[in-house]
Amino acid sequence: MIEIYSEALKESIVVDRIIGCIRGAQKGPTLIFVGGIHGNEPSGVFALDKVLRELKEKNITVRGSIYAISGNLWALEHNKRYHKQDLNRLWTNENITHITEGKSSNKNQDIAQQKDIYHTIRKIIETENGPFYFMDLHTTSSKTVPFLTVNDSLLNRKFTKQYPVPMILGIEEYLEGPLLSYINELGYIAFGFESGHHNDISSIANNISFIYLSLIFADCILKTDVDYEYHYNILSKNALDYKHVYEIYWRHEIQNGEGFKMKPGFTNFQKIKKGQELATSGGKIITSYADGKIFMPLYQDQGNDGFFAIKRTPKFFLKLSTVLRKIRFDRILPLLPGVTWSSEKKDELTVNLKIAHFFSKQFFHLLGYRSRQIDKTHLSIKNRETASKIKEYRNTSWIKK
């Protein structure tokens, strides 16, 4: 048990790994919410604690199960993003293998936290019934409207389009080891919600409304059980005119000793122009190489994501990608010069850019692949759709719409 403090509320609560759990008397989905995977982001923990208490106090009928999990307990207690390593960058195949084989050591608090969260999640999956939904609650160091970060699978996209907030696709292509990518690799719906600035009271309110909407959208509670319009409008009005789908096209990764400093005054989704000064690094000025929008500019001491840049994804692109993925158009790719399968499951390809130089990342995104640069001349691209447990969600109300 630890005590955590909310600067926004000026109050503390005591929590454990499981903030709370409700098992309904009727069959239904299993929803797993994670709050505070970064210790300086306690808003999600406070929101989860409040919603679970309200559900019990109002005796609201729950179908299935709801779990609220604390993230980095050590970091939450110390109000730090992490101890030595970012807990939300540790969920790589190598680290998971170390845990399952008993080779993972508690060399720092972050790895110890990961092991406990891993075993908690595995126990839930093994003992509960699906369909499973995983939601990771975050806040940002810059001012922002609420938004979703979504690994671009058709299942994720279909479910998350119910929310009246912007959707950011493809962040997993720029980050190594986030929790949600690990969950998506298991085939389940998993996405992140960013509710606002770390210490804004509105961030807690946005999280509360997001949690209630998630319970409704997943068929866990009924619209009539809560004030649905109120919670929908909370997110809708705060999202303003940004209710679009965006894709990341640039990430500035901070290197050790770089001396990175963001220019003051940027807010999330703010328009940026080509040539505009964004930050300084090692005494040099970083300027934007294209028009777009700034995304999650860093205004805190810890973290190596200096900033991202995003651009709007046209609706036509989204519709076309849905059609091409459903008909498995990607099966023709190995027939093309410079493209070969690199896994027995046929979910990963290697692209020789010397031969297949006419391909772009956008083309692979269209077909449901995320890319990773192996070296100067080769890309590894992995299918986002192969692992999706589509059959598990086929009887849900939202997928039939």
CSV table of C-alpha atoms in Angstrom, one decimal:
chain,number,residue,atom,x,y,z
A,1,MET,CA,0.0,0.0,0.0
A,2,ILE,CA,1.2,3.5,-0.8
A,3,GLU,CA,-0.1,7.0,-0.3
A,4,ILE,CA,-0.2,9.2,-3.4
A,5,TYR,CA,-1.0,13.0,-3.6
A,6,SER,CA,-2.9,15.0,-6.2
A,7,GLU,CA,-1.7,18.5,-6.7
A,8,ALA,CA,-5.0,19.2,-8.6
A,9,LEU,CA,-7.2,18.0,-5.7
A,10,LYS,CA,-4.8,18.9,-2.8
A,11,GLU,CA,-5.6,15.5,-1.3
A,12,SER,CA,-4.1,12.0,-0.9
A,13,ILE,CA,-5.4,8.5,-1.2
A,14,VAL,CA,-3.9,5.1,-0.3
A,15,VAL,CA,-3.8,2.5,-3.0
A,16,ASP,CA,-2.3,-0.9,-3.7
A,17,ARG,CA,-1.6,-2.6,-7.1
A,18,ILE,CA,-5.3,-3.3,-7.5
A,19,ILE,CA,-7.0,0.0,-6.9
A,20,GLY,CA,-10.3,-1.8,-7.1
A,21,CYS,CA,-12.2,-4.6,-8.8
A,22,ILE,CA,-15.9,-5.2,-9.5
A,23,ARG,CA,-17.1,-8.6,-10.7
A,24,GLY,CA,-20.7,-8.4,-12.1
A,25,ALA,CA,-23.3,-11.0,-11.5
A,26,GLN,CA,-24.0,-11.1,-15.3
A,27,LYS,CA,-21.7,-12.3,-18.0
A,28,GLY,CA,-19.9,-9.6,-20.0
A,29,PRO,CA,-16.5,-8.1,-21.0
A,30,THR,CA,-13.4,-7.7,-18.8
A,31,LEU,CA,-12.1,-4.1,-18.7
A,32,ILE,CA,-8.6,-3.4,-17.4
A,33,PHE,CA,-7.7,0.2,-16.7
A,34,VAL,CA,-4.1,1.2,-15.8
A,35,GLY,CA,-3.4,4.5,-14.1
A,36,GLY,CA,-0.1,6.0,-13.1
A,37,ILE,CA,2.3,3.9,-15.2
A,38,HIS,CA,4.3,7.2,-15.0
A,39,GLY,CA,4.5,8.3,-11.4
A,40,ASN,CA,4.0,12.0,-12.0
A,41,GLU,CA,0.7,11.3,-13.7
A,42,PRO,CA,-1.7,10.4,-10.7
A,43,SER,CA,-4.9,11.7,-12.2
A,44,GLY,CA,-5.9,8.4,-13.7
A,45,VAL,CA,-5.5,6.7,-10.3
A,46,PHE,CA,-7.7,9.2,-8.6
A,47,ALA,CA,-10.3,9.0,-11.3
A,48,LEU,CA,-10.4,5.2,-11.2
A,49,ASP,CA,-10.7,5.2,-7.4
A,50,LYS,CA,-13.7,7.6,-7.7
A,51,VAL,CA,-15.5,5.8,-10.4
A,52,LEU,CA,-15.3,2.4,-8.8
A,53,ARG,CA,-16.5,3.8,-5.5
A,54,GLU,CA,-19.5,5.5,-7.3
A,55,LEU,CA,-20.4,2.3,-9.1
A,56,LYS,CA,-20.6,0.5,-5.8
A,57,GLU,CA,-22.4,3.2,-3.9
A,58,LYS,CA,-25.0,3.6,-6.6
A,59,ASN,CA,-25.3,-0.2,-6.9
A,60,ILE,CA,-25.0,0.0,-10.7
A,61,THR,CA,-25.4,-3.3,-12.5
A,62,VAL,CA,-22.1,-4.4,-14.0
A,63,ARG,CA,-21.8,-7.0,-16.8
A,64,GLY,CA,-18.5,-8.8,-16.7
A,65,SER,CA,-15.6,-7.5,-14.7
A,66,ILE,CA,-13.8,-4.2,-14.1
A,67,TYR,CA,-10.2,-4.0,-12.9
A,68,ALA,CA,-8.3,-0.8,-12.0
A,69,ILE,CA,-4.5,-1.3,-11.7
A,70,SER,CA,-1.9,1.1,-10.3
A,71,GLY,CA,1.2,1.5,-12.5
A,72,ASN,CA,4.5,2.4,-11.0
A,73,LEU,CA,3.8,2.4,-7.3
A,74,TRP,CA,7.3,3.5,-6.3
A,75,ALA,CA,7.2,6.4,-8.8
A,76,LEU,CA,3.6,7.4,-7.7
A,77,GLU,CA,4.7,7.5,-4.1
A,78,HIS,CA,7.7,9.7,-5.0
A,79,ASN,CA,5.9,11.8,-7.6
A,80,LYS,CA,8.5,11.0,-10.2
A,81,ARG,CA,8.0,9.7,-13.8
A,82,TYR,CA,10.1,6.7,-13.0
A,83,HIS,CA,13.0,5.5,-10.9
A,84,LYS,CA,15.8,4.6,-13.4
A,85,GLN,CA,14.0,3.4,-16.5
A,86,ASP,CA,10.7,4.4,-18.0
A,87,LEU,CA,8.2,1.6,-17.1
A,88,ASN,CA,6.3,2.3,-20.2
A,89,ARG,CA,9.3,1.4,-22.4
A,90,LEU,CA,10.2,-1.9,-20.8
A,91,TRP,CA,7.6,-4.2,-22.5
A,92,THR,CA,9.9,-5.7,-25.1
A,93,ASN,CA,9.9,-9.3,-26.1
A,94,GLU,CA,13.3,-9.7,-24.5
A,95,ASN,CA,12.2,-8.3,-21.2
A,96,ILE,CA,9.0,-10.4,-21.2
A,97,THR,CA,11.0,-13.5,-21.9
A,98,HIS,CA,13.3,-12.7,-18.9
A,99,ILE,CA,10.2,-12.4,-16.7
A,100,THR,CA,8.6,-15.7,-17.9
A,101,GLU,CA,11.9,-17.6,-17.6
A,102,GLY,CA,12.6,-16.2,-14.1
A,103,LYS,CA,15.7,-14.3,-15.3
A,104,SER,CA,14.5,-10.8,-14.6
A,105,SER,CA,16.2,-9.2,-11.7
A,106,ASN,CA,14.9,-6.4,-9.4
A,107,LYS,CA,17.9,-4.2,-10.2
A,108,ASN,CA,15.7,-1.2,-10.0
A,109,GLN,CA,12.2,-0.3,-8.9
A,110,ASP,CA,10.9,0.0,-12.5
A,111,ILE,CA,11.7,-3.6,-13.4
A,112,ALA,CA,10.3,-4.8,-10.1
A,113,GLN,CA,7.1,-2.9,-10.9
A,114,GLN,CA,6.9,-4.4,-14.4
A,115,LYS,CA,7.2,-7.9,-13.0
A,116,ASP,CA,4.3,-7.4,-10.6
A,117,ILE,CA,2.1,-5.7,-13.3
A,118,TYR,CA,2.9,-8.5,-15.8
A,119,HIS,CA,1.8,-11.3,-13.3
A,120,THR,CA,-1.3,-9.3,-12.4
A,121,ILE,CA,-2.4,-8.9,-16.0
A,122,ARG,CA,-1.6,-12.5,-16.8
A,123,LYS,CA,-3.7,-13.7,-13.8
A,124,ILE,CA,-6.6,-11.6,-15.0
A,125,ILE,CA,-6.4,-13.0,-18.6
A,126,GLU,CA,-6.2,-16.5,-17.3
A,127,THR,CA,-9.1,-16.3,-14.8
A,128,GLU,CA,-11.6,-13.9,-16.5
A,129,ASN,CA,-13.6,-14.2,-19.7
A,130,GLY,CA,-13.3,-12.0,-22.7
A,131,PRO,CA,-13.7,-9.9,-24.6
A,132,PHE,CA,-10.8,-8.0,-23.0
A,133,TYR,CA,-10.3,-4.2,-23.2
A,134,PHE,CA,-7.2,-2.5,-21.9
A,135,MET,CA,-7.0,1.3,-21.3
A,136,ASP,CA,-3.9,3.1,-20.2
A,137,LEU,CA,-4.6,6.5,-18.6
A,138,HIS,CA,-2.1,9.3,-19.0
A,139,THR,CA,-1.5,13.1,-18.7
A,140,THR,CA,0.9,15.4,-20.4
A,141,SER,CA,3.5,18.0,-19.4
A,142,SER,CA,2.0,20.5,-21.9
A,143,LYS,CA,-1.5,21.9,-22.1
A,144,THR,CA,-3.7,19.7,-24.3
A,145,VAL,CA,-7.2,18.7,-25.2
A,146,PRO,CA,-8.0,15.0,-24.4
A,147,PHE,CA,-7.0,12.5,-27.1
A,148,LEU,CA,-6.5,8.8,-27.7
A,149,THR,CA,-3.2,7.1,-28.7
A,150,VAL,CA,-4.1,4.0,-30.8
A,151,ASN,CA,-2.0,1.2,-32.3
A,152,ASP,CA,-3.4,1.1,-35.8
A,153,SER,CA,-5.3,-2.2,-36.0
A,154,LEU,CA,-8.9,-2.4,-37.4
A,155,LEU,CA,-10.2,-3.6,-34.0
A,156,ASN,CA,-8.7,-0.7,-32.1
A,157,ARG,CA,-9.8,1.8,-34.7
A,158,LYS,CA,-13.4,0.5,-34.8
A,159,PHE,CA,-13.8,0.6,-31.0
A,160,THR,CA,-12.1,3.9,-30.4
A,161,LYS,CA,-14.0,5.8,-33.0
A,162,GLN,CA,-16.9,5.9,-30.6
A,163,TYR,CA,-15.1,8.5,-28.5
A,164,PRO,CA,-15.6,12.2,-29.3
A,165,VAL,CA,-11.9,13.0,-29.2
A,166,PRO,CA,-8.9,13.1,-31.6
A,167,MET,CA,-7.2,9.8,-32.4
A,168,ILE,CA,-3.5,9.5,-32.9
A,169,LEU,CA,-2.4,6.5,-34.9
A,170,GLY,CA,1.0,4.8,-35.2
A,171,ILE,CA,2.8,6.0,-32.0
A,172,GLU,CA,4.0,2.4,-31.5
A,173,GLU,CA,6.2,2.8,-34.6
A,174,TYR,CA,8.3,5.4,-32.8
A,175,LEU,CA,8.4,3.9,-29.3
A,176,GLU,CA,10.1,0.7,-28.1
A,177,GLY,CA,8.4,-1.2,-25.3
A,178,PRO,CA,5.2,0.5,-24.4
A,179,LEU,CA,2.7,-1.6,-22.4
A,180,LEU,CA,-0.1,-1.2,-25.0
A,181,SER,CA,2.0,-2.6,-27.8
A,182,TYR,CA,2.6,-5.7,-25.7
A,183,ILE,CA,-1.1,-6.1,-25.1
A,184,ASN,CA,-1.9,-5.5,-28.8
A,185,GLU,CA,0.6,-8.3,-29.7
A,186,LEU,CA,-1.6,-10.6,-27.5
A,187,GLY,CA,-4.5,-9.7,-29.8
A,188,TYR,CA,-6.6,-7.6,-27.5
A,189,ILE,CA,-8.0,-4.1,-27.8
A,190,ALA,CA,-5.7,-1.7,-26.1
A,191,PHE,CA,-5.2,2.0,-26.3
A,192,GLY,CA,-4.2,5.1,-24.4
A,193,PHE,CA,-6.1,8.1,-23.2
A,194,GLU,CA,-4.4,11.4,-22.5
A,195,SER,CA,-6.7,13.5,-20.4
A,196,GLY,CA,-4.9,16.8,-20.1
A,197,HIS,CA,-2.0,18.5,-18.2
A,198,HIS,CA,-0.5,16.6,-15.2
A,199,ASN,CA,-1.9,19.0,-12.5
A,200,ASP,CA,-5.1,20.3,-14.0
A,201,ILE,CA,-8.3,19.5,-12.2
A,202,SER,CA,-10.0,19.0,-15.6
A,203,SER,CA,-7.7,16.0,-16.3
A,204,ILE,CA,-9.3,14.1,-13.5
A,205,ALA,CA,-12.8,15.0,-14.8
A,206,ASN,CA,-11.9,14.0,-18.3
A,207,ASN,CA,-10.5,10.7,-17.0
A,208,ILE,CA,-13.7,10.0,-15.1
A,209,SER,CA,-15.9,10.7,-18.2
A,210,PHE,CA,-13.6,8.5,-20.3
A,211,ILE,CA,-13.9,5.6,-17.9
A,212,TYR,CA,-17.7,5.8,-17.8
A,213,LEU,CA,-17.9,6.0,-21.6
A,214,SER,CA,-15.5,3.0,-21.9
A,215,LEU,CA,-17.8,1.0,-19.6
A,216,ILE,CA,-20.8,1.9,-21.8
A,217,PHE,CA,-19.1,1.4,-25.2
A,218,ALA,CA,-17.9,-2.1,-24.1
A,219,ASP,CA,-21.4,-3.1,-22.9
A,220,CYS,CA,-20.3,-3.3,-19.3
A,221,ILE,CA,-23.0,-0.8,-18.0
A,222,LEU,CA,-26.0,0.7,-19.7
A,223,LYS,CA,-26.2,4.3,-20.9
A,224,THR,CA,-29.2,4.8,-18.7
A,225,ASP,CA,-27.3,3.8,-15.6
A,226,VAL,CA,-25.3,7.1,-15.6
A,227,ASP,CA,-25.5,10.5,-17.1
A,228,TYR,CA,-24.2,9.5,-20.5
A,229,GLU,CA,-24.8,12.9,-22.2
A,230,TYR,CA,-22.9,14.7,-19.5
A,231,HIS,CA,-19.9,12.5,-19.8
A,232,TYR,CA,-20.0,12.5,-23.6
A,233,ASN,CA,-20.2,16.3,-23.7
A,234,ILE,CA,-17.4,16.7,-21.2
A,235,LEU,CA,-15.0,15.1,-23.7
A,236,SER,CA,-16.7,16.5,-26.8
A,237,LYS,CA,-16.5,20.1,-25.7
A,238,ASN,CA,-12.9,19.8,-24.4
A,239,ALA,CA,-11.8,18.3,-27.7
A,240,LEU,CA,-13.0,21.5,-29.5
A,241,ASP,CA,-12.4,21.2,-33.3
A,242,TYR,CA,-9.7,18.6,-33.2
A,243,LYS,CA,-12.0,15.5,-33.6
A,244,HIS,CA,-10.0,14.0,-36.4
A,245,VAL,CA,-7.6,11.1,-37.0
A,246,TYR,CA,-3.9,12.0,-37.0
A,247,GLU,CA,-0.7,10.2,-37.8
A,248,ILE,CA,2.8,10.8,-36.4
A,249,TYR,CA,5.4,11.7,-39.0
A,250,TRP,CA,8.3,12.9,-36.8
A,251,ARG,CA,9.7,12.2,-33.4
A,252,HIS,CA,12.7,13.9,-31.8
A,253,GLU,CA,14.4,11.5,-29.5
A,254,ILE,CA,16.6,13.0,-26.8
A,255,GLN,CA,20.0,11.5,-26.6
A,256,ASN,CA,22.1,11.2,-23.4
A,257,GLY,CA,23.8,14.5,-22.6
A,258,GLU,CA,22.0,16.3,-25.4
A,259,GLY,CA,20.9,19.3,-23.4
A,260,PHE,CA,17.4,19.4,-24.9
A,261,LYS,CA,15.1,22.3,-24.1
A,262,MET,CA,11.7,22.9,-25.7
A,263,LYS,CA,10.8,26.5,-26.7
A,264,PRO,CA,8.3,27.9,-24.2
A,265,GLY,CA,4.6,28.3,-24.9
A,266,PHE,CA,3.8,25.3,-27.1
A,267,THR,CA,0.5,23.5,-26.5
A,268,ASN,CA,-0.6,20.1,-27.9
A,269,PHE,CA,-2.1,20.2,-31.4
A,270,GLN,CA,-0.7,23.7,-32.0
A,271,LYS,CA,0.0,24.4,-35.7
A,272,ILE,CA,3.7,24.6,-36.7
A,273,LYS,CA,5.1,25.9,-39.9
A,274,LYS,CA,8.1,24.7,-41.9
A,275,GLY,CA,11.2,26.4,-40.6
A,276,GLN,CA,9.7,27.3,-37.2
A,277,GLU,CA,11.9,27.1,-34.2
A,278,LEU,CA,10.8,24.3,-31.8
A,279,ALA,CA,13.6,23.5,-29.4
A,280,THR,CA,17.3,23.7,-28.7
A,281,SER,CA,19.6,20.7,-28.6
A,282,GLY,CA,23.3,20.8,-27.7
A,283,GLY,CA,23.2,24.6,-28.4
A,284,LYS,CA,21.7,24.1,-31.8
A,285,ILE,CA,18.2,25.2,-32.8
A,286,ILE,CA,15.8,22.5,-34.0
A,287,THR,CA,13.3,23.8,-36.7
A,288,SER,CA,10.3,22.1,-38.2
A,289,TYR,CA,11.0,20.6,-41.6
A,290,ALA,CA,7.3,20.6,-42.6
A,291,ASP,CA,3.9,22.1,-41.8
A,292,GLY,CA,2.0,20.1,-39.2
A,293,LYS,CA,1.0,20.1,-35.6
A,294,ILE,CA,3.2,19.8,-32.5
A,295,PHE,CA,2.4,16.8,-30.4
A,296,MET,CA,3.3,16.2,-26.8
A,297,PRO,CA,6.2,18.7,-26.4
A,298,LEU,CA,8.3,17.9,-23.4
A,299,TYR,CA,8.1,20.3,-20.5
A,300,GLN,CA,9.5,18.0,-17.7
A,301,ASP,CA,12.8,16.8,-16.5
A,302,GLN,CA,12.4,13.0,-17.2
A,303,GLY,CA,11.7,11.4,-20.5
A,304,ASN,CA,13.4,11.0,-23.9
A,305,ASP,CA,10.6,12.0,-26.2
A,306,GLY,CA,11.4,15.7,-27.0
A,307,PHE,CA,8.3,16.2,-29.1
A,308,PHE,CA,6.4,14.6,-31.9
A,309,ALA,CA,4.8,16.1,-35.0
A,310,ILE,CA,1.5,14.9,-36.5
A,311,LYS,CA,-0.6,15.5,-39.6
A,312,ARG,CA,-4.3,14.7,-40.3
A,313,THR,CA,-5.1,11.4,-42.0
A,314,PRO,CA,-7.8,11.8,-44.7
A,315,LYS,CA,-11.0,9.8,-44.3
A,316,PHE,CA,-10.4,8.3,-47.8
A,317,PHE,CA,-7.1,6.8,-46.6
A,318,LEU,CA,-8.8,5.2,-43.6
A,319,LYS,CA,-11.6,3.7,-45.7
A,320,LEU,CA,-9.2,2.4,-48.3
A,321,SER,CA,-6.9,0.8,-45.7
A,322,THR,CA,-9.9,-1.0,-44.1
A,323,VAL,CA,-10.8,-2.5,-47.5
A,324,LEU,CA,-7.2,-3.5,-48.4
A,325,ARG,CA,-6.6,-5.1,-45.0
A,326,LYS,CA,-9.9,-7.1,-45.0
A,327,ILE,CA,-9.1,-8.6,-48.4
A,328,ARG,CA,-5.5,-9.3,-47.3
A,329,PHE,CA,-4.0,-7.3,-50.2
A,330,ASP,CA,-0.6,-7.5,-48.4
A,331,ARG,CA,-0.3,-11.2,-49.5
A,332,ILE,CA,1.0,-10.0,-52.9
A,333,LEU,CA,3.9,-8.0,-51.3
A,334,PRO,CA,6.5,-10.9,-51.3
A,335,LEU,CA,5.9,-11.3,-55.0
A,336,LEU,CA,7.4,-7.8,-55.5
A,337,PRO,CA,11.2,-7.3,-55.9
A,338,GLY,CA,13.1,-6.5,-52.7
A,339,VAL,CA,10.3,-7.8,-50.3
A,340,THR,CA,10.6,-11.2,-48.4
A,341,TRP,CA,8.9,-12.9,-45.5
A,342,SER,CA,11.0,-12.8,-42.4
A,343,SER,CA,8.8,-14.9,-40.0
A,344,GLU,CA,7.2,-18.3,-40.2
A,345,LYS,CA,3.9,-16.8,-39.2
A,346,LYS,CA,4.0,-14.6,-42.3
A,347,ASP,CA,3.3,-11.5,-40.2
A,348,GLU,CA,6.7,-9.8,-40.8
A,349,LEU,CA,8.5,-8.7,-43.9
A,350,THR,CA,12.0,-7.4,-44.7
A,351,VAL,CA,12.1,-4.7,-47.3
A,352,ASN,CA,15.4,-4.0,-49.2
A,353,LEU,CA,15.2,-0.3,-49.9
A,354,LYS,CA,17.8,-0.5,-52.6
A,355,ILE,CA,15.5,-2.6,-54.7
A,356,ALA,CA,12.1,-1.5,-53.4
A,357,HIS,CA,12.9,2.1,-53.1
A,358,PHE,CA,9.5,3.1,-54.6
A,359,PHE,CA,7.7,2.0,-51.4
A,360,SER,CA,6.9,4.5,-48.6
A,361,LYS,CA,6.0,4.1,-45.0
A,362,GLN,CA,2.5,5.4,-45.8
A,363,PHE,CA,2.0,2.5,-48.3
A,364,PHE,CA,2.8,-0.1,-45.6
A,365,HIS,CA,0.6,1.8,-43.1
A,366,LEU,CA,-2.2,1.5,-45.6
A,367,LEU,CA,-1.9,-2.3,-45.5
A,368,GLY,CA,-1.7,-2.5,-41.7
A,369,TYR,CA,2.1,-2.7,-41.2
A,370,ARG,CA,4.3,-0.8,-38.9
A,371,SER,CA,7.9,-0.3,-39.9
A,372,ARG,CA,11.3,-0.4,-38.1
A,373,GLN,CA,14.6,0.6,-39.7
A,374,ILE,CA,17.1,-2.3,-39.5
A,375,ASP,CA,19.9,-0.5,-41.2
A,376,LYS,CA,20.4,2.2,-43.9
A,377,THR,CA,19.0,-0.1,-46.7
A,378,HIS,CA,16.5,-2.4,-44.9
A,379,LEU,CA,13.2,-2.0,-43.2
A,380,SER,CA,11.4,-4.6,-41.0
A,381,ILE,CA,7.6,-4.3,-41.3
A,382,LYS,CA,5.2,-6.2,-39.1
A,383,ASN,CA,1.5,-6.7,-39.6
A,384,ARG,CA,-0.7,-5.1,-37.0
A,385,GLU,CA,-3.7,-7.3,-37.9
A,386,THR,CA,-2.4,-10.9,-37.6
A,387,ALA,CA,-2.6,-11.1,-33.8
A,388,SER,CA,-6.1,-9.5,-33.5
A,389,LYS,CA,-8.6,-11.8,-31.8
A,390,ILE,CA,-11.4,-10.7,-34.0
A,391,LYS,CA,-13.7,-13.6,-33.1
A,392,GLU,CA,-13.6,-12.6,-29.4
A,393,TYR,CA,-15.4,-9.4,-30.2
A,394,ARG,CA,-17.8,-10.5,-32.9
A,395,ASN,CA,-20.9,-10.5,-30.7
A,396,THR,CA,-20.3,-7.0,-29.3
A,397,SER,CA,-22.8,-4.2,-30.1
A,398,TRP,CA,-20.2,-1.8,-31.3
A,399,ILE,CA,-18.7,-4.1,-33.9
A,400,LYS,CA,-22.1,-4.7,-35.5
A,401,LYS,CA,-22.7,-1.0,-36.1
